[in-house]
mmCIF file of C-alpha atoms and ligand atoms in Angstrom:
data_model
loop_
_atom_site.group_PDB
_atom_site.id
_atom_site.type_symbol
_atom_site.label_atom_id
_atom_site.label_comp_id
_atom_site.label_asym_id
_atom_site.label_seq_id
_atom_site.Cartn_x
_atom_site.Cartn_y
_atom_site.Cartn_z
ATOM 1 C CA MET A 10 10.619 -13.467 12.904
ATOM 2 C CA ARG A 11 10.399 -11.534 9.638
ATOM 3 C CA LYS A 12 9.631 -7.826 9.560
ATOM 4 C CA TYR A 13 9.146 -6.038 6.288
ATOM 5 C CA VAL A 14 7.970 -2.714 4.958
ATOM 6 C CA ILE A 15 6.423 -2.594 1.482
ATOM 7 C CA MET A 16 6.488 0.641 -0.492
ATOM 8 C CA GLY A 17 5.182 1.597 -3.899
ATOM 9 C CA VAL A 18 2.969 4.080 -5.673
ATOM 10 C CA GLN A 19 -0.739 3.719 -6.155
ATOM 11 C CA GLY A 20 -1.346 1.001 -8.770
ATOM 12 C CA SER A 21 1.945 -0.800 -8.065
ATOM 13 C CA GLY A 22 0.119 -3.746 -6.507
ATOM 14 C CA LYS A 23 1.697 -3.444 -3.073
ATOM 15 C CA GLY A 24 -1.483 -4.501 -1.262
ATOM 16 C CA THR A 25 -1.679 -7.689 -3.349
ATOM 17 C CA GLN A 26 2.045 -8.435 -3.048
ATOM 18 C CA GLY A 27 2.118 -7.749 0.678
ATOM 19 C CA ALA A 28 -0.884 -10.020 1.232
ATOM 20 C CA LEU A 29 0.634 -12.894 -0.796
ATOM 21 C CA LEU A 30 3.816 -12.680 1.227
ATOM 22 C CA ALA A 31 2.024 -12.354 4.558
ATOM 23 C CA HIS A 32 -0.284 -15.279 3.842
ATOM 24 C CA ASP A 33 2.434 -17.832 3.085
ATOM 25 C CA PHE A 34 4.764 -16.904 5.926
ATOM 26 C CA ASP A 35 2.101 -16.299 8.605
ATOM 27 C CA LEU A 36 2.994 -12.640 8.786
ATOM 28 C CA THR A 37 0.481 -10.055 9.926
ATOM 29 C CA MET A 38 -0.413 -7.582 7.191
ATOM 30 C CA ILE A 39 -0.611 -4.097 8.618
ATOM 31 C CA SER A 40 -2.082 -1.731 6.046
ATOM 32 C CA VAL A 41 -2.588 1.846 7.201
ATOM 33 C CA GLY A 42 -5.325 2.364 4.588
ATOM 34 C CA ASP A 43 -7.225 -0.716 5.806
ATOM 35 C CA ILE A 44 -6.920 0.341 9.442
ATOM 36 C CA PHE A 45 -8.409 3.765 8.678
ATOM 37 C CA ARG A 46 -11.184 2.227 6.577
ATOM 38 C CA TRP A 47 -11.992 -0.083 9.497
ATOM 39 C CA HIS A 48 -12.209 2.872 11.879
ATOM 40 C CA VAL A 49 -14.476 4.792 9.516
ATOM 41 C CA GLN A 50 -16.778 1.799 8.977
ATOM 42 C CA ASN A 51 -16.973 1.048 12.696
ATOM 43 C CA HIS A 52 -17.576 4.683 13.690
ATOM 44 C CA THR A 53 -14.719 4.902 16.169
ATOM 45 C CA LYS A 54 -13.262 8.132 17.510
ATOM 46 C CA ILE A 55 -10.394 7.866 15.024
ATOM 47 C CA GLY A 56 -12.929 7.148 12.287
ATOM 48 C CA ALA A 57 -14.744 10.401 13.089
ATOM 49 C CA GLN A 58 -11.435 12.265 12.994
ATOM 50 C CA VAL A 59 -10.605 10.749 9.589
ATOM 51 C CA ARG A 60 -14.050 11.661 8.219
ATOM 52 C CA ARG A 61 -13.590 15.285 9.283
ATOM 53 C CA ILE A 62 -10.146 15.454 7.656
ATOM 54 C CA MET A 63 -11.389 13.937 4.391
ATOM 55 C CA ALA A 64 -14.502 16.120 4.342
ATOM 56 C CA ALA A 65 -12.191 19.142 4.509
ATOM 57 C CA GLY A 66 -10.354 17.742 1.473
ATOM 58 C CA GLU A 67 -7.175 17.127 3.436
ATOM 59 C CA LEU A 68 -4.924 14.125 3.918
ATOM 60 C CA VAL A 69 -4.567 12.265 7.188
ATOM 61 C CA GLY A 70 -1.510 13.724 8.934
ATOM 62 C CA ASP A 71 1.704 11.845 9.677
ATOM 63 C CA ASP A 72 1.138 12.009 13.443
ATOM 64 C CA LEU A 73 -2.231 10.313 13.295
ATOM 65 C CA VAL A 74 -0.787 7.639 11.004
ATOM 66 C CA GLU A 75 2.042 7.079 13.464
ATOM 67 C CA ALA A 76 -0.329 6.806 16.432
ATOM 68 C CA VAL A 77 -2.439 4.223 14.634
ATOM 69 C CA VAL A 78 0.569 2.129 13.578
ATOM 70 C CA ARG A 79 2.112 2.226 17.059
ATOM 71 C CA ASP A 80 -1.177 1.119 18.510
ATOM 72 C CA ARG A 81 -1.509 -1.688 15.960
ATOM 73 C CA LEU A 82 2.029 -2.979 16.488
ATOM 74 C CA GLY A 83 1.527 -2.693 20.244
ATOM 75 C CA GLN A 84 -1.106 -5.433 20.053
ATOM 76 C CA HIS A 85 1.759 -7.930 19.529
ATOM 77 C CA ASP A 86 -0.369 -10.424 17.631
ATOM 78 C CA TRP A 87 2.364 -10.860 15.049
ATOM 79 C CA ASN A 88 4.146 -13.967 16.281
ATOM 80 C CA TYR A 89 5.998 -14.607 13.037
ATOM 81 C CA GLY A 90 6.436 -11.010 11.936
ATOM 82 C CA PHE A 91 4.628 -8.446 9.810
ATOM 83 C CA VAL A 92 4.424 -6.610 6.507
ATOM 84 C CA VAL A 93 3.674 -2.904 6.902
ATOM 85 C CA ASP A 94 2.073 -0.921 4.073
ATOM 86 C CA GLY A 95 1.608 2.857 4.326
ATOM 87 C CA PHE A 96 4.216 3.619 6.960
ATOM 88 C CA PRO A 97 6.674 5.275 7.595
ATOM 89 C CA ARG A 98 5.667 8.577 6.033
ATOM 90 C CA ASN A 99 8.712 10.659 6.825
ATOM 91 C CA ARG A 100 12.348 10.426 7.879
ATOM 92 C CA ARG A 101 11.710 10.785 11.580
ATOM 93 C CA GLN A 102 9.180 7.971 11.567
ATOM 94 C CA ALA A 103 11.566 5.835 9.510
ATOM 95 C CA GLU A 104 14.309 6.320 12.098
ATOM 96 C CA PHE A 105 11.967 5.482 14.960
ATOM 97 C CA PHE A 106 10.753 2.425 13.106
ATOM 98 C CA LEU A 107 14.232 1.099 12.344
ATOM 99 C CA GLU A 108 15.384 1.531 15.924
ATOM 100 C CA THR A 109 12.300 0.052 17.553
ATOM 101 C CA TYR A 110 11.469 -2.858 15.301
ATOM 102 C CA ASP A 111 14.674 -4.128 13.785
ATOM 103 C CA ILE A 112 13.268 -4.283 10.237
ATOM 104 C CA ASP A 113 14.593 -7.055 7.965
ATOM 105 C CA GLY A 114 13.921 -5.383 4.661
ATOM 106 C CA VAL A 115 12.095 -2.725 2.721
ATOM 107 C CA ILE A 116 10.483 -3.944 -0.487
ATOM 108 C CA GLN A 117 10.234 -1.163 -3.026
ATOM 109 C CA LEU A 118 7.892 -1.877 -5.922
ATOM 110 C CA ARG A 119 9.054 0.270 -8.776
ATOM 111 C CA LEU A 120 6.555 1.349 -11.420
ATOM 112 C CA PRO A 121 7.297 4.118 -13.939
ATOM 113 C CA ASP A 122 4.895 7.063 -13.739
ATOM 114 C CA GLU A 123 3.541 6.426 -17.257
ATOM 115 C CA GLU A 124 2.560 2.892 -16.234
ATOM 116 C CA VAL A 125 0.886 4.236 -13.088
ATOM 117 C CA HIS A 126 -1.138 6.555 -15.328
ATOM 118 C CA ARG A 127 -2.085 3.703 -17.635
ATOM 119 C CA ARG A 128 -3.205 1.469 -14.757
ATOM 120 C CA VAL A 129 -4.967 4.034 -12.602
ATOM 121 C CA LEU A 130 -6.761 5.771 -15.473
ATOM 122 C CA ALA A 131 -8.152 2.389 -16.565
ATOM 123 C CA ARG A 132 -10.065 2.043 -13.301
ATOM 124 C CA ARG A 133 -13.847 2.170 -13.433
ATOM 125 C CA LEU A 134 -16.547 1.967 -10.847
ATOM 126 C CA CYS A 135 -20.161 0.846 -11.284
ATOM 127 C CA ALA A 136 -22.509 3.766 -10.618
ATOM 128 C CA GLY A 137 -25.149 1.232 -9.572
ATOM 129 C CA CYS A 138 -23.544 -1.257 -7.171
ATOM 130 C CA GLY A 139 -20.048 0.141 -6.632
ATOM 131 C CA MET A 140 -18.220 -2.860 -8.110
ATOM 132 C CA ASP A 141 -14.621 -2.119 -9.210
ATOM 133 C CA TYR A 142 -13.433 -2.699 -12.751
ATOM 134 C CA ASN A 143 -10.181 -2.188 -14.528
ATOM 135 C CA LEU A 144 -10.216 -1.943 -18.309
ATOM 136 C CA ILE A 145 -6.797 -3.641 -18.454
ATOM 137 C CA ALA A 146 -7.035 -6.448 -15.912
ATOM 138 C CA HIS A 147 -10.760 -6.846 -15.302
ATOM 139 C CA SER A 148 -12.884 -5.471 -18.103
ATOM 140 C CA PRO A 149 -16.677 -5.916 -18.195
ATOM 141 C CA LYS A 150 -18.258 -8.331 -20.692
ATOM 142 C CA ILE A 151 -20.227 -5.483 -22.300
ATOM 143 C CA ALA A 152 -18.393 -2.186 -22.684
ATOM 144 C CA ASP A 153 -19.239 0.407 -20.007
ATOM 145 C CA ARG A 154 -21.801 -1.879 -18.349
ATOM 146 C CA CYS A 155 -21.560 -3.643 -14.990
ATOM 147 C CA ASP A 156 -21.532 -7.477 -15.211
ATOM 148 C CA VAL A 157 -23.411 -7.724 -11.948
ATOM 149 C CA CYS A 158 -26.184 -5.137 -12.112
ATOM 150 C CA GLY A 159 -25.969 -3.667 -15.621
ATOM 151 C CA GLY A 160 -25.201 -0.225 -14.180
ATOM 152 C CA ARG A 161 -23.085 2.359 -15.970
ATOM 153 C CA LEU A 162 -19.308 2.302 -15.382
ATOM 154 C CA VAL A 163 -17.754 5.625 -14.493
ATOM 155 C CA SER A 164 -14.286 6.917 -13.537
ATOM 156 C CA ARG A 165 -13.613 7.979 -9.993
ATOM 157 C CA GLU A 166 -13.740 11.707 -9.556
ATOM 158 C CA ASP A 167 -10.114 11.900 -8.426
ATOM 159 C CA ASP A 168 -8.819 9.670 -11.245
ATOM 160 C CA THR A 169 -8.129 12.482 -13.692
ATOM 161 C CA PRO A 170 -4.635 12.758 -15.242
ATOM 162 C CA GLU A 171 -4.081 16.083 -13.422
ATOM 163 C CA ALA A 172 -5.124 14.789 -9.989
ATOM 164 C CA LEU A 173 -3.035 11.669 -10.466
ATOM 165 C CA ALA A 174 0.045 13.657 -11.527
ATOM 166 C CA SER A 175 -0.326 15.754 -8.403
ATOM 167 C CA ARG A 176 -0.678 12.663 -6.173
ATOM 168 C CA LEU A 177 2.402 11.125 -7.781
ATOM 169 C CA HIS A 178 4.392 14.285 -7.221
ATOM 170 C CA ASP A 179 3.389 14.335 -3.539
ATOM 171 C CA TYR A 180 4.214 10.671 -3.204
ATOM 172 C CA HIS A 181 7.731 11.017 -4.600
ATOM 173 C CA THR A 182 8.441 14.153 -2.569
ATOM 174 C CA LYS A 183 7.408 12.448 0.656
ATOM 175 C CA THR A 184 8.825 9.010 -0.018
ATOM 176 C CA ASN A 185 12.251 9.814 -1.423
ATOM 177 C CA PRO A 186 13.769 10.894 1.930
ATOM 178 C CA VAL A 187 12.430 7.718 3.573
ATOM 179 C CA LEU A 188 13.841 5.514 0.806
ATOM 180 C CA GLU A 189 17.163 7.323 1.017
ATOM 181 C CA LEU A 190 17.404 6.621 4.728
ATOM 182 C CA PHE A 191 16.562 2.950 4.252
ATOM 183 C CA ALA A 192 18.926 2.684 1.288
ATOM 184 C CA ASN A 193 21.805 4.052 3.370
ATOM 185 C CA LYS A 194 21.280 1.166 5.772
ATOM 186 C CA GLU A 195 21.205 -1.210 2.786
ATOM 187 C CA PHE A 196 17.708 -2.421 3.546
ATOM 188 C CA VAL A 197 16.001 -1.669 0.261
ATOM 189 C CA PHE A 198 15.126 -4.439 -2.199
ATOM 190 C CA THR A 199 13.850 -2.915 -5.419
ATOM 191 C CA VAL A 200 11.504 -4.993 -7.547
ATOM 192 C CA ASP A 201 10.096 -4.171 -10.990
ATOM 193 C CA ALA A 202 6.295 -4.015 -10.537
ATOM 194 C CA ARG A 203 5.468 -4.195 -14.283
ATOM 195 C CA PRO A 204 5.253 -7.999 -14.816
ATOM 196 C CA ASP A 205 2.256 -10.132 -13.737
ATOM 197 C CA LYS A 206 1.648 -10.579 -10.032
ATOM 198 C CA ILE A 207 3.213 -14.044 -9.642
ATOM 199 C CA THR A 208 6.431 -12.969 -11.374
ATOM 200 C CA VAL A 209 6.625 -9.937 -9.091
ATOM 201 C CA GLN A 210 6.028 -12.098 -6.007
ATOM 202 C CA GLN A 211 8.782 -14.547 -7.053
ATOM 203 C CA GLU A 212 11.206 -11.691 -7.529
ATOM 204 C CA ILE A 213 10.383 -10.308 -4.080
ATOM 205 C CA ARG A 214 11.015 -13.706 -2.504
ATOM 206 C CA ALA A 215 14.222 -14.255 -4.456
ATOM 207 C CA GLN A 216 15.552 -10.911 -3.277
ATOM 208 C CA LEU A 217 14.560 -11.526 0.348
ATOM 209 C CA GLY A 218 16.071 -15.031 0.269
ATOM 210 C CA LEU A 219 12.700 -16.709 0.885
ATOM 211 C CA PRO A 220 11.385 -19.948 -0.660
ATOM 212 C CA ALA A 221 9.594 -19.480 -3.997
ATOM 213 C CA TYR A 222 5.836 -18.995 -4.265
ATOM 214 C CA GLN A 223 3.857 -22.118 -5.160
ATOM 215 C CA ALA A 224 0.384 -21.712 -6.553
HETATM 216 ZN ZN1 ZN B 316 -23.040 -2.788 -10.794
#
Protein backbone atom coordinates (compact mmCIF):
# COMPACT_ATOMS: atom_id res chain seq x y z
CA MET A 1 0.00 0.00 0.00
CA ARG A 2 1.29 3.45 -0.94
CA LYS A 3 -0.12 6.60 0.62
CA TYR A 4 1.00 9.99 -0.56
CA VAL A 5 0.09 13.63 -0.19
CA ILE A 6 0.89 16.01 -3.05
CA MET A 7 1.35 19.70 -2.35
CA GLY A 8 2.10 22.66 -4.56
CA VAL A 9 0.85 26.08 -5.53
CA GLN A 10 -1.67 26.78 -8.23
CA GLY A 11 0.02 26.22 -11.61
CA SER A 12 2.59 23.75 -10.23
CA GLY A 13 0.94 20.86 -12.07
CA LYS A 14 0.09 18.83 -8.98
CA GLY A 15 -3.20 17.56 -10.43
CA THR A 16 -1.38 16.25 -13.52
CA GLN A 17 1.50 14.77 -11.53
CA GLY A 18 -0.78 13.17 -8.96
CA ALA A 19 -2.91 11.62 -11.70
CA LEU A 20 0.13 10.19 -13.56
CA LEU A 21 1.37 8.60 -10.36
CA ALA A 22 -2.05 7.30 -9.34
CA HIS A 23 -2.74 5.82 -12.76
CA ASP A 24 0.41 3.69 -12.99
CA PHE A 25 0.34 2.36 -9.44
CA ASP A 26 -3.44 1.83 -9.16
CA LEU A 27 -3.70 4.47 -6.49
CA THR A 28 -6.93 6.36 -5.90
CA MET A 29 -6.60 10.07 -6.64
CA ILE A 30 -8.40 12.07 -4.00
CA SER A 31 -8.58 15.71 -5.05
CA VAL A 32 -10.49 18.01 -2.70
CA GLY A 33 -11.20 20.44 -5.55
CA ASP A 34 -12.67 17.64 -7.71
CA ILE A 35 -14.81 16.35 -4.84
CA PHE A 36 -16.32 19.81 -4.27
CA ARG A 37 -16.89 20.31 -8.00
CA TRP A 38 -18.68 16.95 -8.09
CA HIS A 39 -20.93 17.99 -5.21
CA VAL A 40 -21.76 21.31 -6.86
CA GLN A 41 -22.54 19.67 -10.22
CA ASN A 42 -24.69 16.98 -8.61
CA HIS A 43 -26.58 19.43 -6.38
CA THR A 44 -25.87 17.64 -3.12
CA LYS A 45 -26.27 19.17 0.32
CA ILE A 46 -22.53 19.83 0.47
CA GLY A 47 -22.73 21.31 -3.03
CA ALA A 48 -25.36 23.79 -1.85
CA GLN A 49 -23.17 24.70 1.12
CA VAL A 50 -20.18 25.28 -1.19
CA ARG A 51 -22.27 27.45 -3.53
CA ARG A 52 -23.38 29.65 -0.63
CA ILE A 53 -19.79 30.05 0.59
CA MET A 54 -18.49 30.95 -2.88
CA ALA A 55 -21.39 33.31 -3.56
CA ALA A 56 -20.39 35.19 -0.40
CA GLY A 57 -16.87 35.45 -1.82
CA GLU A 58 -15.40 33.23 0.88
CA LEU A 59 -13.24 30.13 0.84
CA VAL A 60 -14.44 26.71 1.90
CA GLY A 61 -13.43 26.29 5.55
CA ASP A 62 -10.93 23.75 6.86
CA ASP A 63 -13.61 21.84 8.78
CA LEU A 64 -15.75 21.21 5.73
CA VAL A 65 -12.66 20.11 3.79
CA GLU A 66 -11.77 17.72 6.59
CA ALA A 67 -15.29 16.26 6.73
CA VAL A 68 -15.27 15.63 2.99
CA VAL A 69 -11.83 13.98 3.02
CA ARG A 70 -12.69 11.78 6.01
CA ASP A 71 -15.84 10.69 4.25
CA ARG A 72 -13.95 9.97 1.03
CA LEU A 73 -11.21 7.97 2.74
CA GLY A 74 -13.87 6.14 4.75
CA GLN A 75 -15.16 4.57 1.54
CA HIS A 76 -12.05 2.33 1.57
CA ASP A 77 -12.01 1.83 -2.18
CA TRP A 78 -8.27 2.43 -2.27
CA ASN A 79 -6.89 -1.09 -2.22
CA TYR A 80 -3.40 -0.10 -3.33
CA GLY A 81 -3.25 3.31 -1.70
CA PHE A 82 -4.01 6.92 -2.59
CA VAL A 83 -2.66 10.31 -3.59
CA VAL A 84 -4.34 13.19 -1.75
CA ASP A 85 -4.39 16.69 -3.24
CA GLY A 86 -5.78 19.65 -1.27
CA PHE A 87 -5.47 18.26 2.23
CA PRO A 88 -4.32 18.75 4.99
CA ARG A 89 -4.96 22.47 5.33
CA ASN A 90 -3.54 23.09 8.77
CA ARG A 91 -1.28 21.61 11.42
CA ARG A 92 -4.02 19.90 13.37
CA GLN A 93 -5.33 18.15 10.28
CA ALA A 94 -1.77 17.16 9.34
CA GLU A 95 -1.27 15.55 12.75
CA PHE A 96 -4.57 13.69 12.52
CA PHE A 97 -3.71 12.54 9.03
CA LEU A 98 -0.26 11.25 9.94
CA GLU A 99 -1.56 9.33 12.93
CA THR A 100 -4.56 7.81 11.20
CA TYR A 101 -3.21 6.93 7.78
CA ASP A 102 0.46 6.17 8.13
CA ILE A 103 1.48 8.35 5.16
CA ASP A 104 4.48 7.18 3.11
CA GLY A 105 5.51 10.53 1.73
CA VAL A 106 4.61 14.11 1.00
CA ILE A 107 5.51 15.28 -2.49
CA GLN A 108 6.16 18.99 -2.56
CA LEU A 109 6.20 20.53 -6.03
CA ARG A 110 8.27 23.65 -5.78
CA LEU A 111 7.63 26.50 -8.20
CA PRO A 112 9.04 30.01 -7.67
CA ASP A 113 6.37 32.70 -7.36
CA GLU A 114 7.52 34.46 -10.55
CA GLU A 115 6.98 31.25 -12.51
CA VAL A 116 3.53 30.84 -10.96
CA HIS A 117 2.73 34.36 -12.17
CA ARG A 118 4.01 33.58 -15.65
CA ARG A 119 1.97 30.37 -15.91
CA VAL A 120 -1.25 31.52 -14.30
CA LEU A 121 -1.37 34.89 -16.07
CA ALA A 122 -1.02 33.08 -19.41
CA ARG A 123 -4.34 31.31 -18.87
CA ARG A 124 -7.23 32.21 -21.15
CA LEU A 125 -10.79 31.08 -21.39
CA CYS A 126 -13.08 31.13 -24.43
CA ALA A 127 -15.98 33.53 -23.84
CA GLY A 128 -18.05 31.41 -26.23
CA CYS A 129 -17.63 27.75 -25.27
CA GLY A 130 -15.55 27.89 -22.08
CA MET A 131 -12.57 25.99 -23.50
CA ASP A 132 -9.30 26.52 -21.56
CA TYR A 133 -6.17 27.85 -23.21
CA ASN A 134 -2.73 28.65 -22.00
CA LEU A 135 -0.60 31.02 -24.06
CA ILE A 136 2.54 29.09 -23.03
CA ALA A 137 1.52 25.44 -23.27
CA HIS A 138 -1.64 25.49 -25.38
CA SER A 139 -1.97 28.59 -27.50
CA PRO A 140 -4.76 29.02 -30.08
CA LYS A 141 -3.96 28.82 -33.81
CA ILE A 142 -5.22 32.38 -34.33
CA ALA A 143 -4.33 34.89 -31.62
CA ASP A 144 -7.16 35.59 -29.14
CA ARG A 145 -9.59 33.31 -31.00
CA CYS A 146 -10.96 29.93 -29.90
CA ASP A 147 -9.91 26.99 -32.14
CA VAL A 148 -13.22 25.29 -31.53
CA CYS A 149 -15.88 27.98 -31.85
CA GLY A 150 -14.01 31.12 -32.92
CA GLY A 151 -15.05 32.89 -29.72
CA ARG A 152 -12.97 35.57 -28.04
CA LEU A 153 -10.36 34.47 -25.47
CA VAL A 154 -10.45 36.32 -22.18
CA SER A 155 -8.62 36.14 -18.83
CA ARG A 156 -10.41 34.83 -15.80
CA GLU A 157 -11.64 37.58 -13.55
CA ASP A 158 -9.53 36.40 -10.62
CA ASP A 159 -6.35 35.98 -12.70
CA THR A 160 -5.04 39.49 -12.13
CA PRO A 161 -1.48 39.93 -10.77
CA GLU A 162 -2.89 41.44 -7.55
CA ALA A 163 -5.41 38.64 -6.92
CA LEU A 164 -2.78 36.02 -7.67
CA ALA A 165 -0.23 37.63 -5.33
CA SER A 166 -2.83 37.59 -2.59
CA ARG A 167 -3.69 33.91 -3.23
CA LEU A 168 0.00 33.02 -3.17
CA HIS A 169 0.48 34.84 0.11
CA ASP A 170 -2.46 32.97 1.65
CA TYR A 171 -1.17 29.69 0.30
CA HIS A 172 2.30 30.09 1.80
CA THR A 173 0.93 31.30 5.14
CA LYS A 174 -1.36 28.30 5.43
CA THR A 175 0.94 25.66 3.98
CA ASN A 176 4.23 26.45 5.67
CA PRO A 177 3.20 25.11 9.11
CA VAL A 178 1.94 21.89 7.49
CA LEU A 179 5.16 21.44 5.52
CA GLU A 180 7.20 22.13 8.64
CA LEU A 181 5.38 19.41 10.53
CA PHE A 182 5.86 16.91 7.71
CA ALA A 183 9.49 17.94 7.28
CA ASN A 184 10.19 17.29 10.96
CA LYS A 185 9.05 13.71 10.43
CA GLU A 186 11.29 13.54 7.34
CA PHE A 187 8.41 12.81 5.01
CA VAL A 188 8.83 15.61 2.51
CA PHE A 189 10.24 14.97 -0.97
CA THR A 190 10.78 18.27 -2.74
CA VAL A 191 10.68 18.28 -6.53
CA ASP A 192 11.41 21.17 -8.90
CA ALA A 193 8.16 21.76 -10.83
CA ARG A 194 9.75 23.92 -13.58
CA PRO A 195 10.78 21.23 -16.13
CA ASP A 196 8.32 19.48 -18.49
CA LYS A 197 5.78 17.12 -16.98
CA ILE A 198 7.58 13.84 -17.74
CA THR A 199 10.84 15.07 -16.21
CA VAL A 200 8.95 16.15 -13.09
CA GLN A 201 7.18 12.78 -12.88
CA GLN A 202 10.50 10.89 -13.19
CA GLU A 203 12.00 12.98 -10.42
CA ILE A 204 9.02 12.27 -8.16
CA ARG A 205 9.38 8.54 -8.76
CA ALA A 206 13.14 8.60 -8.26
CA GLN A 207 12.71 10.34 -4.93
CA LEU A 208 9.96 7.97 -3.78
CA GLY A 209 11.99 4.93 -4.87
CA LEU A 210 9.41 3.88 -7.47
CA PRO A 211 10.04 2.43 -10.95
CA ALA A 212 10.50 5.05 -13.68
CA TYR A 213 7.62 6.31 -15.82
CA GLN A 214 7.33 4.71 -19.26
CA ALA A 215 5.36 6.49 -21.92
ZN1 LIG B 1 -14.76 28.50 -27.90
